[in-house]
mmCIF file of C-alpha atoms and ligand atoms in Angstrom:
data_model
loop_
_atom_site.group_PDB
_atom_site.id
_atom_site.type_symbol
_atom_site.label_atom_id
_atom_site.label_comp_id
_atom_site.label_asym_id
_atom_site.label_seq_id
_atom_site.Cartn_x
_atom_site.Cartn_y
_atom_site.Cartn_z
ATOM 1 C CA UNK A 1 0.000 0.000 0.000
ATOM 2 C CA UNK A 2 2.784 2.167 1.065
ATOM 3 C CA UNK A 3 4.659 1.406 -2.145
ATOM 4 C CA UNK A 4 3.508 2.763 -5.333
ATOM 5 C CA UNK A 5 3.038 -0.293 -8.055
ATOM 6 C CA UNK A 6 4.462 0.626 -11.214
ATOM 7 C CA UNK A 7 1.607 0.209 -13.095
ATOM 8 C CA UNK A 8 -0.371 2.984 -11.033
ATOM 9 C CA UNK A 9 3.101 5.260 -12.528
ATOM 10 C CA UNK A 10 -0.106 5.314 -16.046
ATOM 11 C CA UNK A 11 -2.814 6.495 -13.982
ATOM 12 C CA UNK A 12 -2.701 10.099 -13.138
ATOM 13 C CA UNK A 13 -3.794 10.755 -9.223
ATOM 14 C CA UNK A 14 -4.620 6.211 -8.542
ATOM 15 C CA UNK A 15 -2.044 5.883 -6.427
ATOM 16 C CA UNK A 16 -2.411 9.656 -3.884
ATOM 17 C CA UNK A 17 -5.831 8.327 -4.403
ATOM 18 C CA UNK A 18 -5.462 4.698 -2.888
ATOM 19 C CA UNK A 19 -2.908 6.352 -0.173
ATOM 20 C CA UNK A 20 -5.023 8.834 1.231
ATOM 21 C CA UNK A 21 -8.462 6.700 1.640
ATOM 22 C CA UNK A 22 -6.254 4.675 3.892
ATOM 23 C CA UNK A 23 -4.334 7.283 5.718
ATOM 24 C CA UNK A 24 -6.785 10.364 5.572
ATOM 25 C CA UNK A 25 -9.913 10.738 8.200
ATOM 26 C CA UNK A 26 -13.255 10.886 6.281
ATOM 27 C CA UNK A 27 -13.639 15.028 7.123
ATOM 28 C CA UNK A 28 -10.480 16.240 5.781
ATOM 29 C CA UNK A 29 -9.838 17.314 2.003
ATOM 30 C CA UNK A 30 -9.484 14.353 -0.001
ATOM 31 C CA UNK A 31 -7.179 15.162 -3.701
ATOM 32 C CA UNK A 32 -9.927 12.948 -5.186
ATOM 33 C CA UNK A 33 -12.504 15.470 -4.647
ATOM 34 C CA UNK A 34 -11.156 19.437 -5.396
ATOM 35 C CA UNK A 35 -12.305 21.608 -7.563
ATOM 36 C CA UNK A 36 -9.431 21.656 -9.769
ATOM 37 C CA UNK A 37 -7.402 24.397 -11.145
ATOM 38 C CA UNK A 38 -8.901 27.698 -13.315
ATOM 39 C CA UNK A 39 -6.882 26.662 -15.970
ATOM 40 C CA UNK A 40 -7.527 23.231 -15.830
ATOM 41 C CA UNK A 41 -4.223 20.831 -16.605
ATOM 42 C CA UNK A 42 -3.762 16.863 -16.573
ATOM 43 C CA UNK A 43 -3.147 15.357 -13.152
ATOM 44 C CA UNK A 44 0.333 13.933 -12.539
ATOM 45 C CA UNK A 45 0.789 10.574 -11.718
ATOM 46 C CA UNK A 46 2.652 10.618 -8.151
ATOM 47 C CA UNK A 47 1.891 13.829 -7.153
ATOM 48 C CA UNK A 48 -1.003 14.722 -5.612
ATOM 49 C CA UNK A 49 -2.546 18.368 -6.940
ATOM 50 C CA UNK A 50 -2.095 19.971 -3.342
ATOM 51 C CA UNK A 51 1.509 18.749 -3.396
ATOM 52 C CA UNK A 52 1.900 20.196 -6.946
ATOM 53 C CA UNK A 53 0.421 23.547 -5.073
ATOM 54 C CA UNK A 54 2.820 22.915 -2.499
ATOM 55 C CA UNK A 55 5.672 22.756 -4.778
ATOM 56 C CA UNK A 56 4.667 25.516 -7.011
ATOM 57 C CA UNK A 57 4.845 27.778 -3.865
ATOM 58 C CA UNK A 58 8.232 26.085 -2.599
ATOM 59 C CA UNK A 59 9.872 27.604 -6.124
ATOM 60 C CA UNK A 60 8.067 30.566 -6.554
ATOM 61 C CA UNK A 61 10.563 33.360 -6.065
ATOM 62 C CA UNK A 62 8.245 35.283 -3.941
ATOM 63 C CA UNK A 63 8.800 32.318 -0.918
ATOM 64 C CA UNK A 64 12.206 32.720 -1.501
ATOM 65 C CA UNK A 65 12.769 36.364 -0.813
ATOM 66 C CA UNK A 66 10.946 35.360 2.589
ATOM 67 C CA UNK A 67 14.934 34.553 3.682
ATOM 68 C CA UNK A 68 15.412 38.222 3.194
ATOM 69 C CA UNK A 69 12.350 39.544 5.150
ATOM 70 C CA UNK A 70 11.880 40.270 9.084
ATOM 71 C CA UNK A 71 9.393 38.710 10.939
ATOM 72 C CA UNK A 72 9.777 40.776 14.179
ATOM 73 C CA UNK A 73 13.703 41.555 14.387
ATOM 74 C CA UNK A 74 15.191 42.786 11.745
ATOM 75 C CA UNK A 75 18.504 41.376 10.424
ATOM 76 C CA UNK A 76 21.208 44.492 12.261
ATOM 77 C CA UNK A 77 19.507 42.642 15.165
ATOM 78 C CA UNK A 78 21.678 39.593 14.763
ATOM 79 C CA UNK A 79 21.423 35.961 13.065
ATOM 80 C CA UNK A 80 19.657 33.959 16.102
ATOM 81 C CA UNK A 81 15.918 34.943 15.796
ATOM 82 C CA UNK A 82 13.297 33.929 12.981
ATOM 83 C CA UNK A 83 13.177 35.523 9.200
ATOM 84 C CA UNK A 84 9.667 35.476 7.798
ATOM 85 C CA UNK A 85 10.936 32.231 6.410
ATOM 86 C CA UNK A 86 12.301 29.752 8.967
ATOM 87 C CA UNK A 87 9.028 31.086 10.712
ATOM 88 C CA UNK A 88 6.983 29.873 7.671
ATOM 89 C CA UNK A 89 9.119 26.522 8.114
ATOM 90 C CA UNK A 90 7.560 26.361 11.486
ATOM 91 C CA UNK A 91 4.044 26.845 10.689
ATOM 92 C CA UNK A 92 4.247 24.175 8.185
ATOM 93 C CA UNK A 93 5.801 21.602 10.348
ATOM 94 C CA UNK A 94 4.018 22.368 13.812
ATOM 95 C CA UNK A 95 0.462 22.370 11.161
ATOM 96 C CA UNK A 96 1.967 19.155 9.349
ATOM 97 C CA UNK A 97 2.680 17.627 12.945
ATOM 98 C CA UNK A 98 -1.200 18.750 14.114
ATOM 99 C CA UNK A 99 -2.429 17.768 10.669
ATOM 100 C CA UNK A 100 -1.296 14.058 10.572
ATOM 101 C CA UNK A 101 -2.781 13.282 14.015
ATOM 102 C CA UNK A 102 -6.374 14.166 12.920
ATOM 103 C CA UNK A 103 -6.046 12.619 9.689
ATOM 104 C CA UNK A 104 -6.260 15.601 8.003
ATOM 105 C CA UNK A 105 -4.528 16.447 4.277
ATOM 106 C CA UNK A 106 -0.651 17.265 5.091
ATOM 107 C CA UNK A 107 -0.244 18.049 1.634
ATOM 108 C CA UNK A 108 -2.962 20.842 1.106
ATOM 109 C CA UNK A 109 -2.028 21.976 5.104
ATOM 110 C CA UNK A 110 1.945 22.415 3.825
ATOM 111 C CA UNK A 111 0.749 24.216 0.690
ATOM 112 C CA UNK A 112 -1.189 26.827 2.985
ATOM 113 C CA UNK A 113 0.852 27.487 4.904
ATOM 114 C CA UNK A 114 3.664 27.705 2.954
ATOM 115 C CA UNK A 115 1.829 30.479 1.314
ATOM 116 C CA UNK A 116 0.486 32.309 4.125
ATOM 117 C CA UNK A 117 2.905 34.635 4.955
ATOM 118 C CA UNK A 118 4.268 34.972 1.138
ATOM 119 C CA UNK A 119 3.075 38.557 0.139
ATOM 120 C CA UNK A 120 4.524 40.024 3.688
ATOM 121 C CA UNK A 121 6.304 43.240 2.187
ATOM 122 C CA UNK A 122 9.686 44.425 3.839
ATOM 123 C CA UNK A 123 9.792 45.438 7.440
ATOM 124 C CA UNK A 124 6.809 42.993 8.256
ATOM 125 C CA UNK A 125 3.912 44.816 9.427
ATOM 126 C CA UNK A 126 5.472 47.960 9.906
ATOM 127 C CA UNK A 127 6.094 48.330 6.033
ATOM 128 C CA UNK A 128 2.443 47.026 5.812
ATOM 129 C CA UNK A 129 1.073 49.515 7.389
ATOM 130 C CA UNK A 130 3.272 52.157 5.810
ATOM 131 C CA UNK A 131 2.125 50.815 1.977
ATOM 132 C CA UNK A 132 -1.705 50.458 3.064
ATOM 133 C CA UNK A 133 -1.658 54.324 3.875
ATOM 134 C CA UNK A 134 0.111 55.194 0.612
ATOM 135 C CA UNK A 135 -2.837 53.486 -1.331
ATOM 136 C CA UNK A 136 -5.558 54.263 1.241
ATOM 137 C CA UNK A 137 -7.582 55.949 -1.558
ATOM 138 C CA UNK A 138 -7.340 53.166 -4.157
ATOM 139 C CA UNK A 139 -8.211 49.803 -1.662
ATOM 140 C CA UNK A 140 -5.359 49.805 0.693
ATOM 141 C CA UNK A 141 -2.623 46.865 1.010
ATOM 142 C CA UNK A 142 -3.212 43.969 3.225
ATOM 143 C CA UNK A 143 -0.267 40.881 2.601
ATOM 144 C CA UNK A 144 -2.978 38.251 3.527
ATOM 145 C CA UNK A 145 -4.319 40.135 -0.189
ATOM 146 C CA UNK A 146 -1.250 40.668 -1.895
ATOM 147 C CA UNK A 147 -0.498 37.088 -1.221
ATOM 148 C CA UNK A 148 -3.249 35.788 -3.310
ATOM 149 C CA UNK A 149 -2.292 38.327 -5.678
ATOM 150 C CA UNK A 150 1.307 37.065 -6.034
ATOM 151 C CA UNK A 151 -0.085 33.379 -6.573
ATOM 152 C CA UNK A 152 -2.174 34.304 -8.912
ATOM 153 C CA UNK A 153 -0.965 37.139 -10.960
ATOM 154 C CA UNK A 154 2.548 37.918 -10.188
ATOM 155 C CA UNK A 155 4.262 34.419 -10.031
ATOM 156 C CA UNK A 156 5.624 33.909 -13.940
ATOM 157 C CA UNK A 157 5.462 30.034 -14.339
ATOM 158 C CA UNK A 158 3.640 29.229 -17.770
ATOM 159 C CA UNK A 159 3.958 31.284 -20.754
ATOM 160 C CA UNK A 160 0.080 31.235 -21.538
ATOM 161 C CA UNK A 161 -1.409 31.747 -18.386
ATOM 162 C CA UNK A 162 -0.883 34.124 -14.951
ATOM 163 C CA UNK A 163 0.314 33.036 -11.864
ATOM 164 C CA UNK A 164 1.030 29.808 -10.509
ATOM 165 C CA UNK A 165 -2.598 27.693 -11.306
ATOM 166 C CA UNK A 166 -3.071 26.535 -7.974
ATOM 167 C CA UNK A 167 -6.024 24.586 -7.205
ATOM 168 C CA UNK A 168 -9.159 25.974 -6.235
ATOM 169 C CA UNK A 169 -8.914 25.180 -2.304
ATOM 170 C CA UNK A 170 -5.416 26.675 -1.664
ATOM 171 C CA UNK A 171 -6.432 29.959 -3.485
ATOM 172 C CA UNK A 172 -9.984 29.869 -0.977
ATOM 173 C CA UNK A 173 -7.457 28.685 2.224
ATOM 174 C CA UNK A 174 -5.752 31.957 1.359
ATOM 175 C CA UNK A 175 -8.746 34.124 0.285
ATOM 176 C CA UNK A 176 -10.197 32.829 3.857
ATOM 177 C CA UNK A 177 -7.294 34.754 5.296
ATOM 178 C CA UNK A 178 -7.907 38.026 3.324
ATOM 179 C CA UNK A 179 -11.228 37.818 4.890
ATOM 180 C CA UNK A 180 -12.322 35.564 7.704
ATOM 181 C CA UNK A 181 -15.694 36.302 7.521
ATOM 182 C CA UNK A 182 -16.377 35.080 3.913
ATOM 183 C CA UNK A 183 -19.754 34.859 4.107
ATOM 184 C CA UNK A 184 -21.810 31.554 4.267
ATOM 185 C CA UNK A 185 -18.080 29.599 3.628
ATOM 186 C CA UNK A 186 -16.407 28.498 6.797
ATOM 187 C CA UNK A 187 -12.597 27.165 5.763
ATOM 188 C CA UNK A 188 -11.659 23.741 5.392
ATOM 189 C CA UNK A 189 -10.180 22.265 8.585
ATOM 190 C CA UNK A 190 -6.976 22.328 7.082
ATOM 191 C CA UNK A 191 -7.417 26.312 6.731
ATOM 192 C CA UNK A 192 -8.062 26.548 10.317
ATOM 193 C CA UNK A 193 -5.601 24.585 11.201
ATOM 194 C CA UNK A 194 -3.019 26.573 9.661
ATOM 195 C CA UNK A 195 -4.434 29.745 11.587
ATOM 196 C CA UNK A 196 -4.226 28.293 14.568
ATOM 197 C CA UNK A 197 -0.408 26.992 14.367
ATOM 198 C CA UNK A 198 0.541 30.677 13.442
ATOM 199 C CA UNK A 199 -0.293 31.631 16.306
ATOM 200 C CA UNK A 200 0.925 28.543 18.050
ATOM 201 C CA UNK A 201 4.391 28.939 16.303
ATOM 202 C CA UNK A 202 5.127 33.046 16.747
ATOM 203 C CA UNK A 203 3.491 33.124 20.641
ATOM 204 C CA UNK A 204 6.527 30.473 20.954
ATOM 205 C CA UNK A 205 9.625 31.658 18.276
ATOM 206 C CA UNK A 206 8.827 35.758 19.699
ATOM 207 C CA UNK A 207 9.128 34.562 23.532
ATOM 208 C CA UNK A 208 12.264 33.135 22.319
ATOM 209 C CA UNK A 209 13.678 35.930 20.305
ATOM 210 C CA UNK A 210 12.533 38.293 22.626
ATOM 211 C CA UNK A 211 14.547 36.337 25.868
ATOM 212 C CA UNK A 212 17.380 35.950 23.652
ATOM 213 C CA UNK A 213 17.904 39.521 21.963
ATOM 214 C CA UNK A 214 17.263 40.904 25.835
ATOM 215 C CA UNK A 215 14.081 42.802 25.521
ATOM 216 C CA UNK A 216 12.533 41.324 28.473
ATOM 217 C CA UNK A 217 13.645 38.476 31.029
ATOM 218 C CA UNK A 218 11.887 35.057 31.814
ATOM 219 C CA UNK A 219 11.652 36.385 35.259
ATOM 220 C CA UNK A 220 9.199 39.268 33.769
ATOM 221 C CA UNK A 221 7.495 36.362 32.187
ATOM 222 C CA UNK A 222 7.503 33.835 34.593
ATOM 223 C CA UNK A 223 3.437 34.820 35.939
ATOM 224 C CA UNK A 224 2.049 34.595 32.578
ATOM 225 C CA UNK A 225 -0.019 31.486 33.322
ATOM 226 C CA UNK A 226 1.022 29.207 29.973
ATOM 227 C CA UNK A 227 4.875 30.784 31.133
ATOM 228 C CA UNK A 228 4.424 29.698 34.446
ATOM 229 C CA UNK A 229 2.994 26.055 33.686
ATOM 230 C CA UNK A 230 5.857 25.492 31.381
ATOM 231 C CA UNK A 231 8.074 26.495 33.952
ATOM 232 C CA UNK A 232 7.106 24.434 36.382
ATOM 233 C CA UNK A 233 7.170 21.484 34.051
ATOM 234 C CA UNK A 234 10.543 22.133 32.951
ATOM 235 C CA UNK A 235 11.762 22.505 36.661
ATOM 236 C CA UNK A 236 9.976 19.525 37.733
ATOM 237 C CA UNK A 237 11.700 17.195 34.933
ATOM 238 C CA UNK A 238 15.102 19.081 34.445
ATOM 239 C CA UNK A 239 17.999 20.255 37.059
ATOM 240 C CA UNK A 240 20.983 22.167 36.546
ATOM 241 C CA UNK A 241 19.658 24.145 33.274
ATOM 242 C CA UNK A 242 21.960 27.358 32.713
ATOM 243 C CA UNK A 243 19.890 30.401 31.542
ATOM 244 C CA UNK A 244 20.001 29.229 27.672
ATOM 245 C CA UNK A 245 18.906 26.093 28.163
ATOM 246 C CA UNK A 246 16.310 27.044 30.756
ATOM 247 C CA UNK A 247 14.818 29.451 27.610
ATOM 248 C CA UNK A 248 15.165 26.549 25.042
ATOM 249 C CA UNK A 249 13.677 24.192 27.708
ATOM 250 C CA UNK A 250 10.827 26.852 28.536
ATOM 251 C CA UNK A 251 10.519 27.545 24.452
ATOM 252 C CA UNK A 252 9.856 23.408 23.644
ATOM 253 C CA UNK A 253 7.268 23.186 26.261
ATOM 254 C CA UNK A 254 5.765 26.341 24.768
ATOM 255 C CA UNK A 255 5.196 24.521 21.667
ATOM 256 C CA UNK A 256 4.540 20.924 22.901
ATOM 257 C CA UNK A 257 1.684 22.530 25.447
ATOM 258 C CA UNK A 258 0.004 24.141 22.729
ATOM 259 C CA UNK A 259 -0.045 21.997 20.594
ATOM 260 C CA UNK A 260 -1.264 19.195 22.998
ATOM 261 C CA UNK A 261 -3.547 21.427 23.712
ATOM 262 C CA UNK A 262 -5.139 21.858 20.463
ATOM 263 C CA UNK A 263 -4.926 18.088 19.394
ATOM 264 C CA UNK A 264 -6.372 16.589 22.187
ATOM 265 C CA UNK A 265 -9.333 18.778 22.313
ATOM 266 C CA UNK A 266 -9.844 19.032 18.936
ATOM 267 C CA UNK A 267 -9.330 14.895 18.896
ATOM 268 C CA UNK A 268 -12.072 14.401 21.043
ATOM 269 C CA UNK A 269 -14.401 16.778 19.488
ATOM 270 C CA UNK A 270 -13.978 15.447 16.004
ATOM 271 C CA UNK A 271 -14.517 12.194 17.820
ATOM 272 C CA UNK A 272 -17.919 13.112 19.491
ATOM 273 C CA UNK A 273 -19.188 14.859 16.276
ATOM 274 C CA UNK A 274 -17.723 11.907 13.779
ATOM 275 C CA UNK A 275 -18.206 14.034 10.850
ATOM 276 C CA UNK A 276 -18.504 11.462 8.266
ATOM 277 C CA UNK A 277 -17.371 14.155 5.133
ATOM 278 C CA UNK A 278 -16.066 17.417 4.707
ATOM 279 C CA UNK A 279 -19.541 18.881 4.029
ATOM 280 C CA UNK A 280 -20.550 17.447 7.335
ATOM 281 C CA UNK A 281 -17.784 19.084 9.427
ATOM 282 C CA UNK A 282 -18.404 22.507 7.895
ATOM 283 C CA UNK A 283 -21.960 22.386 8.324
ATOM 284 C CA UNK A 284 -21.646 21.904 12.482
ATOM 285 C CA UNK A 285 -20.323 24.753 14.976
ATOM 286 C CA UNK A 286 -16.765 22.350 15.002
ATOM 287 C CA UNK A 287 -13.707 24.595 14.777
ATOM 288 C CA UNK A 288 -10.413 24.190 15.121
ATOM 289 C CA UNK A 289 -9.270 26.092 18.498
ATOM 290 C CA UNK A 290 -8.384 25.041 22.109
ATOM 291 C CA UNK A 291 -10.703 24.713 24.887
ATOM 292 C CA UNK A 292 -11.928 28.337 26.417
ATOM 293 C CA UNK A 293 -9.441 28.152 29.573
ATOM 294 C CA UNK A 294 -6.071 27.591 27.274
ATOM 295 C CA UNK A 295 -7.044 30.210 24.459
ATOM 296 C CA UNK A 296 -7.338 32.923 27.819
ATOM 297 C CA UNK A 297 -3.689 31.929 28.731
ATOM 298 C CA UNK A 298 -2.823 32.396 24.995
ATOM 299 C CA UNK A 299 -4.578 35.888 25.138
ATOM 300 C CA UNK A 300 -2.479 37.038 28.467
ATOM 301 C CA UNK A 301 0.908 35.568 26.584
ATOM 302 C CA UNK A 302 -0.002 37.558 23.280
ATOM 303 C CA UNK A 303 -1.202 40.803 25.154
ATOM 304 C CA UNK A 304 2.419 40.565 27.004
ATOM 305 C CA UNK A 305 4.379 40.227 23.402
ATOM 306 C CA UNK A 306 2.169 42.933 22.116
ATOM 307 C CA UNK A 307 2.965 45.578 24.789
ATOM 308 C CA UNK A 308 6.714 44.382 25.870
ATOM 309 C CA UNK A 309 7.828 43.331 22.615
ATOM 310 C CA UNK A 310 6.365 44.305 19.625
ATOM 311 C CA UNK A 311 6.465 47.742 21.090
ATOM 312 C CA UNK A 312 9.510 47.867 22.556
ATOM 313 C CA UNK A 313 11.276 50.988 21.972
ATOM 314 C CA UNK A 314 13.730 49.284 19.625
ATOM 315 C CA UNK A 315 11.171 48.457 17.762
ATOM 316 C CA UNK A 316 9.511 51.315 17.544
ATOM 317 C CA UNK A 317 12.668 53.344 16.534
ATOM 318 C CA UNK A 318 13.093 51.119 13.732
ATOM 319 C CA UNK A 319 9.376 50.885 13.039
ATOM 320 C CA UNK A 320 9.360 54.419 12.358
ATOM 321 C CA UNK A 321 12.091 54.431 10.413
ATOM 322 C CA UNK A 322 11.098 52.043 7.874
ATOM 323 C CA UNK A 323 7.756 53.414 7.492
ATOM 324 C CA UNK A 324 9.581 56.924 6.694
ATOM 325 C CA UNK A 325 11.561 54.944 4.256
ATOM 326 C CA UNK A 326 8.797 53.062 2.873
ATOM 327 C CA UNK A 327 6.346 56.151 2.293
ATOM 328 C CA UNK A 328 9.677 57.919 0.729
ATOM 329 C CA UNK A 329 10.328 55.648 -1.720
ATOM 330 C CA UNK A 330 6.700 54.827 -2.806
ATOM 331 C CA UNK A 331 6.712 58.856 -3.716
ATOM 332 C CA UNK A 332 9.745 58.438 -5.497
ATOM 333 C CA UNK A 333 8.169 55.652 -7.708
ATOM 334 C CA UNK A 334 4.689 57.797 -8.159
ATOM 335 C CA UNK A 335 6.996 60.797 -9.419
ATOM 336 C CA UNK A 336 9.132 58.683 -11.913
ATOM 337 C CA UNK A 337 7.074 55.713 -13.146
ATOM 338 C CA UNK A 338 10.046 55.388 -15.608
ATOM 339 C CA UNK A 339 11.840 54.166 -13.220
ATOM 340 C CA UNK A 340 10.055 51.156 -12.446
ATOM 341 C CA UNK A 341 12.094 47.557 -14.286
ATOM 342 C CA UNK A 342 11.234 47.448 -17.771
ATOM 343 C CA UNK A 343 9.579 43.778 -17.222
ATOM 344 C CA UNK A 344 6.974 45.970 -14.928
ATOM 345 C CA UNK A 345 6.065 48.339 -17.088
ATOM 346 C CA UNK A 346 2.760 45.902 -18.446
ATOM 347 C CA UNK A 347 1.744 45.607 -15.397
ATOM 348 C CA UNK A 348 1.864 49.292 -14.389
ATOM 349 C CA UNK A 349 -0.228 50.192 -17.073
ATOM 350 C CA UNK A 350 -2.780 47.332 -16.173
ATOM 351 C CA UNK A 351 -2.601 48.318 -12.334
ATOM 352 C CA UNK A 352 -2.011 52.236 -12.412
ATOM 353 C CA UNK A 353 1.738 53.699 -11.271
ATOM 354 C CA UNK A 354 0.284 54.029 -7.335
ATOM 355 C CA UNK A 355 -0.535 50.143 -7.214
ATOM 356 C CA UNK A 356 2.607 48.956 -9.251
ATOM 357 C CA UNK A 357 4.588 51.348 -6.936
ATOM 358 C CA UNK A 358 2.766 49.942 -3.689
ATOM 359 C CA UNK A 359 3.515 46.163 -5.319
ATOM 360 C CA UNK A 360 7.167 46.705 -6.080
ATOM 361 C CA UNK A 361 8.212 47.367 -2.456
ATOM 362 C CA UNK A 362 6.101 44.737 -1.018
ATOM 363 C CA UNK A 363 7.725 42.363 -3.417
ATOM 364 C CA UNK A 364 11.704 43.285 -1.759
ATOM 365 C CA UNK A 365 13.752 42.187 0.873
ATOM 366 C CA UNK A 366 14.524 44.289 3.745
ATOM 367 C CA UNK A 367 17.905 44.763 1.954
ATOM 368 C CA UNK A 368 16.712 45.124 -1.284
ATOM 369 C CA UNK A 369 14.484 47.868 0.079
ATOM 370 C CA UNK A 370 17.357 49.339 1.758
ATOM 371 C CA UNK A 371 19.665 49.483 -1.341
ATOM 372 C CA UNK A 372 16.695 51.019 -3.093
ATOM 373 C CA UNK A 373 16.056 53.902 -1.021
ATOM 374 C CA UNK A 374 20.160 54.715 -0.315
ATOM 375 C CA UNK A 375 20.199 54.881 -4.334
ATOM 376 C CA UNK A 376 17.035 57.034 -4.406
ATOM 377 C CA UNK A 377 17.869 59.255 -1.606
ATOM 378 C CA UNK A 378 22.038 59.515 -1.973
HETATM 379 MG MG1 LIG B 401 2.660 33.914 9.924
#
């Protein structure tokens, strides 16, 4: 079963078929059954189409340039703490991890959440902020957006077509994050799932950073109720931990405890409802989340990132600054549309110069961005 049979190598999708019946629970999205691609193309014979989504993302030079962009710390900060792309590694394995133990579809959960994170412009949501107010009058800029956008219009993969053709249920997992109140459509599981070990992955990797780089302490931490649980575990098992591995020992339980948390509750809930298809488990009031007590601990260790770290006067200083930058150089653009790459000169005339402008710097790395505006602004 495990094993493909060469003669299956003939029969586009028999084989991811066969595999997931066995290994997939009866409520989570089966290849067999989505909705295909807009442009429709012939299946392939040993990969599935959300692992073809998966892998269209993995090459797409937008993920790439995810090396190059900061997730909270910027790069002057040092070279321990999380780009926007080992934290999109991250997601993908703590969802994968999740994913797998309630039978869900690893493939389509990697493909989301590879993606989520891929139209983050430089300076994270700092230079987010700065580029929505640039376009305020035409839309705004949101990354969850410009995300889809990049999948589907920026990304040059065919020669007859825009985009990168994914299949109808990534583009909706991602469109569900654009807006989560799409109306009458609750996500797949394996959308919500993906949510939910964001959240798990940066209330973990930004305690961590955050220790590390010196902005606050564990001791300032250490009432936090999901801090002080996981401290008490790691005391009670370990002895002798210096101060780095005491964080790295507090940092693992971080992750384990959540995400313990989630499965088990969620387990048993998909066990008492037994949703017998995915219909079935978006129909019911089912949603992926932890039980009411856990998500308040969550809340107290998020409100304590949000006020200690995120706007830590560091931070701040250098939030300022990029948004400056950011708002400098989209003027420069507006003024000289000339000055835009020849290769994005199409789609500045499809667009409008303010949109291409607001689309160039959300495509660059924090460096690239930097370079940029020193050559602008000598
Ligand atoms: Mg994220």
């Amino acid at each position: 079963m495990t094993t493909i049979d060469s003669d299956l190598l003939n029969k586009p999708l028999a084989w991811v078929n066969q595999r997931e019946k066995a290994l997939l629970a009866p409520f989570a999205m089966h290849s067999a059954d989505t909705k295909g691609r807009l442009y429709p193309e012939e299946e392939h014979p040993y990969r599935g189409p959300f692992q073809r989504d998966r892998d269209r993302i993995l090459h797409s030079s937008a993920y790439r340039r995810l090396s190059g962009k900061m997730q909270v710390f910027t790069g002057e900060m040092g070279d321990y703490h999380r780009t926007r792309l080992t934290h999109t590694q991250e997601v993908a394995t703590i969802a994968r991890t999740i994913g797998r133990a309630l039978g869900l579809n690893e493939d389509l959960i990697e493909a989301l959440a590879l993606m989520h994170d891929i139209g983050h412009p430089p300076y994270g949501h700092a230079g987010e902020d700065a580029l929505d107010e640039c376009i305020a009058d035409e839309g705004g800029f949101s990354h969850n957006q410009f995300g889809l956008t990049i999948v589907q219009e920026i990304e040059i993969r065919f020669h007859d077509r825009p985009g990168l053709n994914l299949t109808r249920e990534s583009l909706m997992g991602q469109l569900c994050r654009v807006d989560k109140n799409l109306k009458g459509r609750k996500p797949l599981l394996e959308v919500q799932l993906v949510d939910a070990a964001d959240s798990t992955t940066y209330d973990a990797h930004d305690t961590d950073d955050a220790i590390k780089l010196g902005l606050v302490t564990i001791d300032e931490m250490k009432n936090l109720g999901l801090v002080a649980e996981c401290l008490k575990y790691v005391r009670d098992n370990y002895t002798g931990l210096n101060e780095e591995l005491l964080r790295k020992a507090l940092v693992h339980r971080l992750v384990e405890r959540q995400v313990t948390s989630l499965l088990s509750h969620c387990a048993g809930e998909l066990r008492r409802y037994d949703f017998q298809s995915v219909d079935e488990a978006l129909k019911g009031d089912f949603v992926i989340s932890h039980p009411a007590d856990f998500a308040e601990k969550k809340a107290e260790l998020e409100k304590f990132l949000y006020e200690r770290v995120y706007r830590h006067e560091s931070l701040v200083a250098i939030r300022q600054r990029a948004q400056s930058r950011v708002k400098q150089v989209f003027e420069g653009y507006c003024q000289d549309p000339d000055s835009f790459p020849l290769k994005y000169q199409a789609r500045a005339e499809k667009v409008g110069t303010k949109r291409m402008a607001v689309e160039y710097i959300a495509g660059m790395t924090d460096n690239f961005f930097e370079e940029t505006y020193a050559q602008m602004f000598p």
